[in-house]
GROMACS .gro file of N, CA, C and O in nm:
model
  504
    1GLN      N    1   0.342   2.737  -0.043
    1GLN     CA    2   0.451   2.759   0.040
    1GLN      C    3   0.408   2.789   0.180
    1GLN      O    4   0.309   2.864   0.205
    2VAL      N    5   0.481   2.730   0.283
    2VAL     CA    6   0.452   2.753   0.419
    2VAL      C    7   0.564   2.826   0.486
    2VAL      O    8   0.678   2.787   0.458
    3GLN      N    9   0.532   2.927   0.561
    3GLN     CA   10   0.632   3.001   0.641
    3GLN      C   11   0.612   2.976   0.787
    3GLN      O   12   0.494   2.975   0.832
    4LEU      N   13   0.730   2.948   0.851
    4LEU     CA   14   0.730   2.916   0.996
    4LEU      C   15   0.810   3.025   1.065
    4LEU      O   16   0.923   3.047   1.026
    5VAL      N   17   0.765   3.074   1.173
    5VAL     CA   18   0.828   3.183   1.238
    5VAL      C   19   0.835   3.132   1.396
    5VAL      O   20   0.727   3.135   1.462
    6GLU      N   21   0.957   3.117   1.437
    6GLU     CA   22   0.977   3.084   1.588
    6GLU      C   23   0.993   3.200   1.670
    6GLU      O   24   1.049   3.305   1.626
    7SER      N   25   0.958   3.177   1.795
    7SER     CA   26   0.989   3.294   1.891
    7SER      C   27   0.991   3.229   2.028
    7SER      O   28   0.961   3.116   2.049
    8GLY      N   29   1.041   3.309   2.127
    8GLY     CA   30   1.047   3.258   2.259
    8GLY      C   31   1.171   3.217   2.319
    8GLY      O   32   1.184   3.177   2.432
    9GLY      N   33   1.276   3.223   2.232
    9GLY     CA   34   1.408   3.177   2.278
    9GLY      C   35   1.462   3.290   2.366
    9GLY      O   36   1.409   3.395   2.380
   10GLY      N   37   1.584   3.261   2.428
   10GLY     CA   38   1.637   3.358   2.505
   10GLY      C   39   1.751   3.296   2.602
   10GLY      O   40   1.780   3.188   2.579
   11LEU      N   41   1.783   3.377   2.705
   11LEU     CA   42   1.875   3.329   2.803
   11LEU      C   43   1.805   3.295   2.929
   11LEU      O   44   1.728   3.368   2.988
   12VAL      N   45   1.842   3.174   2.986
   12VAL     CA   46   1.773   3.136   3.109
   12VAL      C   47   1.872   3.054   3.189
   12VAL      O   48   1.968   3.000   3.138
   13GLN      N   49   1.856   3.066   3.326
   13GLN     CA   50   1.940   2.986   3.401
   13GLN      C   51   1.901   2.844   3.415
   13GLN      O   52   1.793   2.804   3.390
   14ALA      N   53   2.003   2.761   3.443
   14ALA     CA   54   1.981   2.611   3.460
   14ALA      C   55   1.875   2.592   3.557
   14ALA      O   56   1.870   2.655   3.659
   15GLY      N   57   1.787   2.503   3.523
   15GLY     CA   58   1.663   2.466   3.607
   15GLY      C   59   1.549   2.548   3.563
   15GLY      O   60   1.443   2.525   3.618
   16GLY      N   61   1.568   2.651   3.489
   16GLY     CA   62   1.452   2.734   3.435
   16GLY      C   63   1.369   2.670   3.324
   16GLY      O   64   1.392   2.555   3.293
   17SER      N   65   1.278   2.755   3.288
   17SER     CA   66   1.184   2.699   3.177
   17SER      C   67   1.172   2.813   3.072
   17SER      O   68   1.189   2.923   3.103
   18LEU      N   69   1.131   2.759   2.951
   18LEU     CA   70   1.109   2.845   2.839
   18LEU      C   71   0.995   2.774   2.760
   18LEU      O   72   0.989   2.658   2.759
   19ARG      N   73   0.922   2.862   2.692
   19ARG     CA   74   0.811   2.803   2.591
   19ARG      C   75   0.849   2.876   2.461
   19ARG      O   76   0.833   2.992   2.448
   20LEU      N   77   0.873   2.787   2.364
   20LEU     CA   78   0.891   2.827   2.227
   20LEU      C   79   0.764   2.816   2.153
   20LEU      O   80   0.677   2.728   2.182
   21SER      N   81   0.738   2.913   2.054
   21SER     CA   82   0.625   2.921   1.980
   21SER      C   83   0.672   2.912   1.836
   21SER      O   84   0.782   2.969   1.797
   22CYS      N   85   0.586   2.859   1.755
   22CYS     CA   86   0.607   2.863   1.606
   22CYS      C   87   0.473   2.882   1.538
   22CYS      O   88   0.383   2.801   1.551
   23VAL      N   89   0.468   2.999   1.467
   23VAL     CA   90   0.353   3.023   1.393
   23VAL      C   91   0.365   2.989   1.245
   23VAL      O   92   0.465   3.026   1.191
   24ALA      N   93   0.264   2.916   1.200
   24ALA     CA   94   0.278   2.875   1.047
   24ALA      C   95   0.176   2.957   0.966
   24ALA      O   96   0.063   2.971   1.012
   25SER      N   97   0.212   2.981   0.849
   25SER     CA   98   0.116   3.036   0.756
   25SER      C   99   0.040   2.919   0.692
   25SER      O  100   0.083   2.805   0.693
   26GLY      N  101  -0.058   2.953   0.620
   26GLY     CA  102  -0.129   2.851   0.544
   26GLY      C  103  -0.259   2.820   0.611
   26GLY      O  104  -0.274   2.818   0.724
   27ARG      N  105  -0.361   2.784   0.530
   27ARG     CA  106  -0.496   2.764   0.570
   27ARG      C  107  -0.518   2.622   0.617
   27ARG      O  108  -0.617   2.582   0.680
   28THR      N  109  -0.418   2.544   0.594
   28THR     CA  110  -0.435   2.397   0.625
   28THR      C  111  -0.343   2.344   0.730
   28THR      O  112  -0.294   2.239   0.727
   29PHE      N  113  -0.310   2.438   0.821
   29PHE     CA  114  -0.215   2.406   0.936
   29PHE      C  115  -0.259   2.276   0.999
   29PHE      O  116  -0.169   2.200   1.041
   30ARG      N  117  -0.390   2.253   1.021
   30ARG     CA  118  -0.428   2.134   1.094
   30ARG      C  119  -0.395   2.007   1.021
   30ARG      O  120  -0.403   1.900   1.082
   31SER      N  121  -0.349   2.016   0.896
   31SER     CA  122  -0.312   1.896   0.825
   31SER      C  123  -0.159   1.872   0.829
   31SER      O  124  -0.109   1.773   0.773
   32TYR      N  125  -0.083   1.971   0.898
   32TYR     CA  126   0.056   1.951   0.905
   32TYR      C  127   0.099   1.873   1.028
   32TYR      O  128   0.056   1.903   1.139
   33ALA      N  129   0.192   1.778   1.012
   33ALA     CA  130   0.263   1.735   1.133
   33ALA      C  131   0.368   1.826   1.165
   33ALA      O  132   0.430   1.882   1.071
   34MET      N  133   0.386   1.858   1.292
   34MET     CA  134   0.493   1.954   1.329
   34MET      C  135   0.598   1.890   1.428
   34MET      O  136   0.572   1.806   1.502
   35GLY      N  137   0.711   1.949   1.403
   35GLY     CA  138   0.823   1.893   1.479
   35GLY      C  139   0.913   2.003   1.527
   35GLY      O  140   0.916   2.130   1.472
   36TRP      N  141   0.995   1.981   1.626
   36TRP     CA  142   1.105   2.066   1.677
   36TRP      C  143   1.236   1.990   1.667
   36TRP      O  144   1.244   1.884   1.706
   37PHE      N  145   1.338   2.059   1.622
   37PHE     CA  146   1.473   2.010   1.623
   37PHE      C  147   1.559   2.113   1.681
   37PHE      O  148   1.524   2.223   1.703
   38ARG      N  149   1.688   2.070   1.706
   38ARG     CA  150   1.786   2.173   1.767
   38ARG      C  151   1.918   2.140   1.706
   38ARG      O  152   1.948   2.028   1.668
   39GLN      N  153   1.995   2.250   1.711
   39GLN     CA  154   2.135   2.230   1.645
   39GLN      C  155   2.232   2.313   1.723
   39GLN      O  156   2.202   2.435   1.752
   40THR      N  157   2.355   2.264   1.750
   40THR     CA  158   2.464   2.342   1.803
   40THR      C  159   2.575   2.341   1.704
   40THR      O  160   2.576   2.262   1.616
   41PRO      N  161   2.668   2.442   1.712
   41PRO     CA  162   2.769   2.455   1.618
   41PRO      C  163   2.850   2.326   1.598
   41PRO      O  164   2.892   2.272   1.700
   42GLY      N  165   2.870   2.291   1.478
   42GLY     CA  166   2.946   2.162   1.447
   42GLY      C  167   2.885   2.039   1.458
   42GLY      O  168   2.950   1.935   1.435
   43LYS      N  169   2.753   2.040   1.497
   43LYS     CA  170   2.674   1.922   1.511
   43LYS      C  171   2.561   1.914   1.413
   43LYS      O  172   2.518   2.025   1.372
   44GLU      N  173   2.513   1.792   1.391
   44GLU     CA  174   2.395   1.777   1.307
   44GLU      C  175   2.270   1.825   1.383
   44GLU      O  176   2.270   1.818   1.502
   45ARG      N  177   2.172   1.869   1.308
   45ARG     CA  178   2.052   1.899   1.362
   45ARG      C  179   1.977   1.780   1.421
   45ARG      O  180   1.966   1.678   1.350
   46GLU      N  181   1.941   1.788   1.544
   46GLU     CA  182   1.885   1.667   1.609
   46GLU      C  183   1.735   1.686   1.640
   46GLU      O  184   1.685   1.789   1.666
   47PHE      N  185   1.659   1.563   1.638
   47PHE     CA  186   1.525   1.571   1.668
   47PHE      C  187   1.501   1.598   1.817
   47PHE      O  188   1.568   1.537   1.902
   48VAL      N  189   1.390   1.671   1.840
   48VAL     CA  190   1.361   1.702   1.975
   48VAL      C  191   1.222   1.643   2.003
   48VAL      O  192   1.201   1.569   2.103
   49ALA      N  193   1.124   1.682   1.926
   49ALA     CA  194   0.987   1.640   1.949
   49ALA      C  195   0.893   1.664   1.828
   49ALA      O  196   0.930   1.739   1.746
   50ALA      N  197   0.786   1.577   1.817
   50ALA     CA  198   0.691   1.596   1.697
   50ALA      C  199   0.553   1.572   1.742
   50ALA      O  200   0.535   1.491   1.840
   51GLU      N  201   0.461   1.616   1.674
   51GLU     CA  202   0.325   1.591   1.695
   51GLU      C  203   0.253   1.563   1.560
   51GLU      O  204   0.274   1.642   1.471
   52ASN      N  205   0.167   1.471   1.548
   52ASN     CA  206   0.101   1.448   1.421
   52ASN      C  207  -0.001   1.547   1.393
   52ASN      O  208  -0.026   1.639   1.470
   53TRP      N  209  -0.065   1.540   1.282
   53TRP     CA  210  -0.145   1.645   1.228
   53TRP      C  211  -0.266   1.670   1.321
   53TRP      O  212  -0.324   1.772   1.337
   54SER      N  213  -0.315   1.553   1.386
   54SER     CA  214  -0.440   1.578   1.460
   54SER      C  215  -0.411   1.617   1.602
   54SER      O  216  -0.501   1.652   1.673
   55GLY      N  217  -0.280   1.609   1.641
   55GLY     CA  218  -0.256   1.641   1.783
   55GLY      C  219  -0.262   1.540   1.880
   55GLY      O  220  -0.250   1.568   2.000
   56GLY      N  221  -0.311   1.424   1.835
   56GLY     CA  222  -0.339   1.315   1.929
   56GLY      C  223  -0.223   1.221   1.954
   56GLY      O  224  -0.236   1.134   2.036
   57ASN      N  225  -0.106   1.249   1.882
   57ASN     CA  226   0.004   1.165   1.896
   57ASN      C  227   0.140   1.248   1.899
   57ASN      O  228   0.153   1.317   1.806
   58THR      N  229   0.212   1.221   1.999
   58THR     CA  230   0.334   1.288   2.021
   58THR      C  231   0.452   1.194   2.034
   58THR      O  232   0.436   1.069   2.066
   59TYR      N  233   0.573   1.246   1.995
   59TYR     CA  234   0.697   1.160   1.996
   59TYR      C  235   0.807   1.243   2.041
   59TYR      O  236   0.825   1.360   1.996
   60TYR      N  237   0.893   1.194   2.131
   60TYR     CA  238   1.002   1.269   2.182
   60TYR      C  239   1.133   1.197   2.169
   60TYR      O  240   1.140   1.074   2.176
   61ALA      N  241   1.247   1.277   2.169
   61ALA     CA  242   1.369   1.210   2.184
   61ALA      C  243   1.376   1.159   2.325
   61ALA      O  244   1.342   1.217   2.419
   62ASP      N  245   1.445   1.040   2.335
   62ASP     CA  246   1.442   0.969   2.454
   62ASP      C  247   1.500   1.056   2.559
   62ASP      O  248   1.455   1.045   2.689
   63SER      N  249   1.605   1.126   2.536
   63SER     CA  250   1.673   1.193   2.641
   63SER      C  251   1.596   1.321   2.694
   63SER      O  252   1.637   1.372   2.790
   64LEU      N  253   1.492   1.354   2.618
   64LEU     CA  254   1.422   1.476   2.662
   64LEU      C  255   1.274   1.445   2.715
   64LEU      O  256   1.205   1.533   2.762
   65LYS      N  257   1.242   1.319   2.720
   65LYS     CA  258   1.109   1.283   2.767
   65LYS      C  259   1.103   1.336   2.915
   65LYS      O  260   1.186   1.306   2.986
   66GLY      N  261   0.981   1.381   2.946
   66GLY     CA  262   0.960   1.429   3.089
   66GLY      C  263   0.988   1.569   3.107
   66GLY      O  264   0.946   1.634   3.214
   67ARG      N  265   1.084   1.628   3.026
   67ARG     CA  266   1.121   1.762   3.039
   67ARG      C  267   1.057   1.855   2.938
   67ARG      O  268   1.029   1.975   2.960
   68PHE      N  269   1.045   1.814   2.818
   68PHE     CA  270   0.988   1.884   2.706
   68PHE      C  271   0.848   1.834   2.669
   68PHE      O  272   0.825   1.721   2.667
   69THR      N  273   0.771   1.932   2.633
   69THR     CA  274   0.634   1.897   2.590
   69THR      C  275   0.595   1.972   2.463
   69THR      O  276   0.606   2.099   2.456
   70ILE      N  277   0.552   1.908   2.361
   70ILE     CA  278   0.508   1.970   2.245
   70ILE      C  279   0.356   1.972   2.243
   70ILE      O  280   0.289   1.878   2.290
   71SER      N  281   0.303   2.086   2.190
   71SER     CA  282   0.151   2.100   2.184
   71SER      C  283   0.121   2.185   2.065
   71SER      O  284   0.213   2.254   2.016
   72ARG      N  285  -0.011   2.179   2.026
   72ARG     CA  286  -0.036   2.272   1.913
   72ARG      C  287  -0.177   2.330   1.942
   72ARG      O  288  -0.260   2.275   2.009
   73ASP      N  289  -0.204   2.448   1.881
   73ASP     CA  290  -0.323   2.516   1.887
   73ASP      C  291  -0.366   2.550   1.734
   73ASP      O  292  -0.314   2.648   1.678
   74ASN      N  293  -0.443   2.462   1.677
   74ASN     CA  294  -0.477   2.474   1.535
   74ASN      C  295  -0.554   2.606   1.511
   74ASN      O  296  -0.546   2.656   1.400
   75ALA      N  297  -0.628   2.658   1.608
   75ALA     CA  298  -0.706   2.773   1.580
   75ALA      C  299  -0.604   2.900   1.567
   75ALA      O  300  -0.631   2.999   1.502
   76LYS      N  301  -0.483   2.881   1.617
   76LYS     CA  302  -0.379   2.994   1.613
   76LYS      C  303  -0.267   2.952   1.516
   76LYS      O  304  -0.178   3.023   1.506
   77ASN      N  305  -0.288   2.843   1.450
   77ASN     CA  306  -0.174   2.804   1.355
   77ASN      C  307  -0.032   2.803   1.424
   77ASN      O  308   0.065   2.835   1.370
   78THR      N  309  -0.036   2.746   1.553
   78THR     CA  310   0.077   2.757   1.640
   78THR      C  311   0.112   2.626   1.701
   78THR      O  312   0.021   2.549   1.745
   79VAL      N  313   0.238   2.592   1.698
   79VAL     CA  314   0.292   2.476   1.774
   79VAL      C  315   0.380   2.528   1.882
   79VAL      O  316   0.460   2.634   1.858
   80TYR      N  317   0.388   2.475   1.999
   80TYR     CA  318   0.461   2.507   2.116
   80TYR      C  319   0.561   2.405   2.155
   80TYR      O  320   0.535   2.287   2.138
   81LEU      N  321   0.669   2.444   2.224
   81LEU     CA  322   0.752   2.350   2.280
   81LEU      C  323   0.783   2.408   2.425
   81LEU      O  324   0.850   2.512   2.443
   82GLN      N  325   0.724   2.341   2.522
   82GLN     CA  326   0.749   2.381   2.655
   82GLN      C  327   0.873   2.303   2.708
   82GLN      O  328   0.878   2.177   2.706
   83MET      N  329   0.969   2.382   2.766
   83MET     CA  330   1.087   2.324   2.797
   83MET      C  331   1.114   2.351   2.953
   83MET      O  332   1.118   2.470   2.994
   84ASN      N  333   1.119   2.243   3.037
   84ASN     CA  334   1.138   2.260   3.176
   84ASN      C  335   1.267   2.207   3.222
   84ASN      O  336   1.329   2.123   3.157
   85THR      N  337   1.306   2.252   3.343
   85THR     CA  338   1.430   2.203   3.404
   85THR      C  339   1.549   2.200   3.308
   85THR      O  340   1.619   2.111   3.273
   86LEU      N  341   1.562   2.314   3.247
   86LEU     CA  342   1.664   2.337   3.139
   86LEU      C  343   1.811   2.312   3.195
   86LEU      O  344   1.837   2.346   3.306
   87LYS      N  345   1.890   2.255   3.109
   87LYS     CA  346   2.027   2.235   3.147
   87LYS      C  347   2.112   2.298   3.039
   87LYS      O  348   2.074   2.328   2.921
   88PRO      N  349   2.242   2.329   3.079
   88PRO     CA  350   2.333   2.395   2.981
   88PRO      C  351   2.336   2.324   2.848
   88PRO      O  352   2.362   2.386   2.745
   89GLU      N  353   2.335   2.191   2.852
   89GLU     CA  354   2.341   2.113   2.730
   89GLU      C  355   2.221   2.126   2.635
   89GLU      O  356   2.215   2.079   2.527
   90ASP      N  357   2.117   2.192   2.681
   90ASP     CA  358   2.006   2.225   2.602
   90ASP      C  359   2.028   2.349   2.516
   90ASP      O  360   1.947   2.376   2.426
   91THR      N  361   2.142   2.412   2.545
   91THR     CA  362   2.178   2.524   2.465
   91THR      C  363   2.190   2.498   2.316
   91THR      O  364   2.267   2.410   2.276
   92ALA      N  365   2.106   2.567   2.223
   92ALA     CA  366   2.112   2.532   2.086
   92ALA      C  367   2.022   2.634   2.014
   92ALA      O  368   1.954   2.710   2.077
   93VAL      N  369   2.029   2.631   1.892
   93VAL     CA  370   1.926   2.695   1.806
   93VAL      C  371   1.808   2.598   1.785
   93VAL      O  372   1.832   2.476   1.744
   94TYR      N  373   1.690   2.631   1.812
   94TYR     CA  374   1.578   2.549   1.804
   94TYR      C  375   1.493   2.583   1.680
   94TYR      O  376   1.470   2.705   1.652
   95TYR      N  377   1.467   2.484   1.598
   95TYR     CA  378   1.390   2.498   1.477
   95TYR      C  379   1.256   2.426   1.479
   95TYR      O  380   1.250   2.313   1.534
   96CYS      N  381   1.151   2.485   1.430
   96CYS     CA  382   1.032   2.414   1.405
   96CYS      C  383   1.020   2.374   1.259
   96CYS      O  384   1.087   2.438   1.181
   97ALA      N  385   0.946   2.278   1.235
   97ALA     CA  386   0.932   2.222   1.092
   97ALA      C  387   0.798   2.168   1.071
   97ALA      O  388   0.729   2.121   1.168
   98ALA      N  389   0.763   2.167   0.946
   98ALA     CA  390   0.620   2.118   0.906
   98ALA      C  391   0.635   2.009   0.807
   98ALA      O  392   0.705   2.020   0.705
   99ALA      N  393   0.566   1.904   0.825
   99ALA     CA  394   0.553   1.791   0.734
   99ALA      C  395   0.415   1.792   0.677
   99ALA      O  396   0.318   1.785   0.744
  100ILE      N  397   0.407   1.797   0.545
  100ILE     CA  398   0.272   1.825   0.473
  100ILE      C  399   0.219   1.688   0.434
  100ILE      O  400   0.295   1.604   0.366
  101GLY      N  401   0.099   1.662   0.462
  101GLY     CA  402   0.037   1.543   0.413
  101GLY      C  403   0.082   1.410   0.464
  101GLY      O  404   0.059   1.306   0.416
  102ARG      N  405   0.154   1.410   0.574
  102ARG     CA  406   0.195   1.290   0.644
  102ARG      C  407   0.085   1.226   0.717
  102ARG      O  408   0.010   1.288   0.796
  103ILE      N  409   0.079   1.098   0.697
  103ILE     CA  410  -0.021   1.025   0.791
  103ILE      C  411   0.055   0.922   0.875
  103ILE      O  412   0.181   0.913   0.861
  104GLY      N  413  -0.006   0.879   0.967
  104GLY     CA  414   0.073   0.788   1.053
  104GLY      C  415   0.125   0.857   1.178
  104GLY      O  416   0.082   0.974   1.219
  105GLY      N  417   0.234   0.811   1.243
  105GLY     CA  418   0.290   0.868   1.352
  105GLY      C  419   0.371   0.989   1.327
  105GLY      O  420   0.399   1.017   1.214
  106PRO      N  421   0.409   1.064   1.430
  106PRO     CA  422   0.480   1.195   1.416
  106PRO      C  423   0.617   1.165   1.355
  106PRO      O  424   0.689   1.076   1.396
  107PRO      N  425   0.650   1.234   1.250
  107PRO     CA  426   0.786   1.215   1.189
  107PRO      C  427   0.900   1.261   1.268
  107PRO      O  428   0.894   1.355   1.340
  108SER      N  429   1.006   1.190   1.273
  108SER     CA  430   1.122   1.222   1.355
  108SER      C  431   1.251   1.242   1.279
  108SER      O  432   1.354   1.280   1.332
  109ARG      N  433   1.244   1.222   1.142
  109ARG     CA  434   1.366   1.234   1.069
  109ARG      C  435   1.357   1.371   0.988
  109ARG      O  436   1.249   1.421   0.939
  110ARG      N  437   1.471   1.433   0.979
  110ARG     CA  438   1.472   1.572   0.915
  110ARG      C  439   1.423   1.553   0.774
  110ARG      O  440   1.346   1.644   0.719
  111SER      N  441   1.454   1.436   0.704
  111SER     CA  442   1.404   1.425   0.556
  111SER      C  443   1.259   1.413   0.550
  111SER      O  444   1.208   1.433   0.436
  112GLU      N  445   1.195   1.399   0.658
  112GLU     CA  446   1.047   1.386   0.652
  112GLU      C  447   0.974   1.519   0.653
  112GLU      O  448   0.850   1.523   0.627
  113TYR      N  449   1.045   1.627   0.681
  113TYR     CA  450   0.990   1.751   0.686
  113TYR      C  451   1.006   1.837   0.561
  113TYR      O  452   1.111   1.833   0.495
  114ASP      N  453   0.903   1.916   0.529
  114ASP     CA  454   0.908   1.994   0.406
  114ASP      C  455   0.943   2.141   0.423
  114ASP      O  456   0.998   2.204   0.329
  115TYR      N  457   0.915   2.200   0.537
  115TYR     CA  458   0.944   2.335   0.559
  115TYR      C  459   1.009   2.352   0.691
  115TYR      O  460   0.970   2.280   0.796
  116TRP      N  461   1.088   2.463   0.699
  116TRP     CA  462   1.167   2.491   0.826
  116TRP      C  463   1.153   2.631   0.868
  116TRP      O  464   1.159   2.719   0.769
  117GLY      N  465   1.158   2.660   0.992
  117GLY     CA  466   1.173   2.798   1.037
  117GLY      C  467   1.313   2.853   1.036
  117GLY      O  468   1.411   2.763   1.002
  118GLN      N  469   1.342   2.969   1.075
  118GLN     CA  470   1.469   3.028   1.080
  118GLN      C  471   1.544   2.992   1.206
  118GLN      O  472   1.669   3.009   1.208
  119GLY      N  473   1.469   2.951   1.308
  119GLY     CA  474   1.533   2.915   1.430
  119GLY      C  475   1.531   3.025   1.535
  119GLY      O  476   1.528   3.146   1.505
  120THR      N  477   1.538   2.977   1.661
  120THR     CA  478   1.544   3.077   1.769
  120THR      C  479   1.645   3.021   1.873
  120THR      O  480   1.655   2.896   1.906
  121GLN      N  481   1.736   3.106   1.920
  121GLN     CA  482   1.845   3.078   2.005
  121GLN      C  483   1.795   3.055   2.150
  121GLN      O  484   1.731   3.137   2.203
  122VAL      N  485   1.837   2.938   2.209
  122VAL     CA  486   1.813   2.909   2.351
  122VAL      C  487   1.951   2.901   2.413
  122VAL      O  488   2.026   2.808   2.366
  123THR      N  489   1.968   2.970   2.524
  123THR     CA  490   2.097   2.964   2.592
  123THR      C  491   2.065   2.947   2.733
  123THR      O  492   1.991   3.019   2.802
  124VAL      N  493   2.126   2.833   2.790
  124VAL     CA  494   2.101   2.801   2.925
  124VAL      C  495   2.238   2.818   3.005
  124VAL      O  496   2.331   2.748   2.974
  125SER      N  497   2.239   2.902   3.092
  125SER     CA  498   2.358   2.928   3.172
  125SER      C  499   2.361   2.848   3.295
  125SER      O  500   2.259   2.817   3.358
  126SER      N  501   2.490   2.813   3.336
  126SER     CA  502   2.508   2.727   3.458
  126SER      C  503   2.511   2.804   3.584
  126SER      O  504   2.526   2.921   3.579
   0.00000   0.00000   0.00000
């Protein structure tokens, strides 16, 4: 069993930045592909960014390229999402997810992930 705990969400003005963190349990964190998704009420959970197990390959939703950056620190069992130039439409609950034993490129579909965190709220005011 893998537990994921997100933190770093909050209220920020448009144009500001936030860095989300997700700490994972388990001794084999370095073997997990990690991803971030977000969800607003009434909408499906959407892909934000992902990084493969080695950290050498990242993938982003097209609309977020250049503003969001995913990274990981395997020594701390932590994945980060740096969010810059935030917009009101970025308001959502952000979830981190772990995909176990995946090889190849970073997974971008919800069905490819095995474990999910509880989510952290990000609110961007205009």
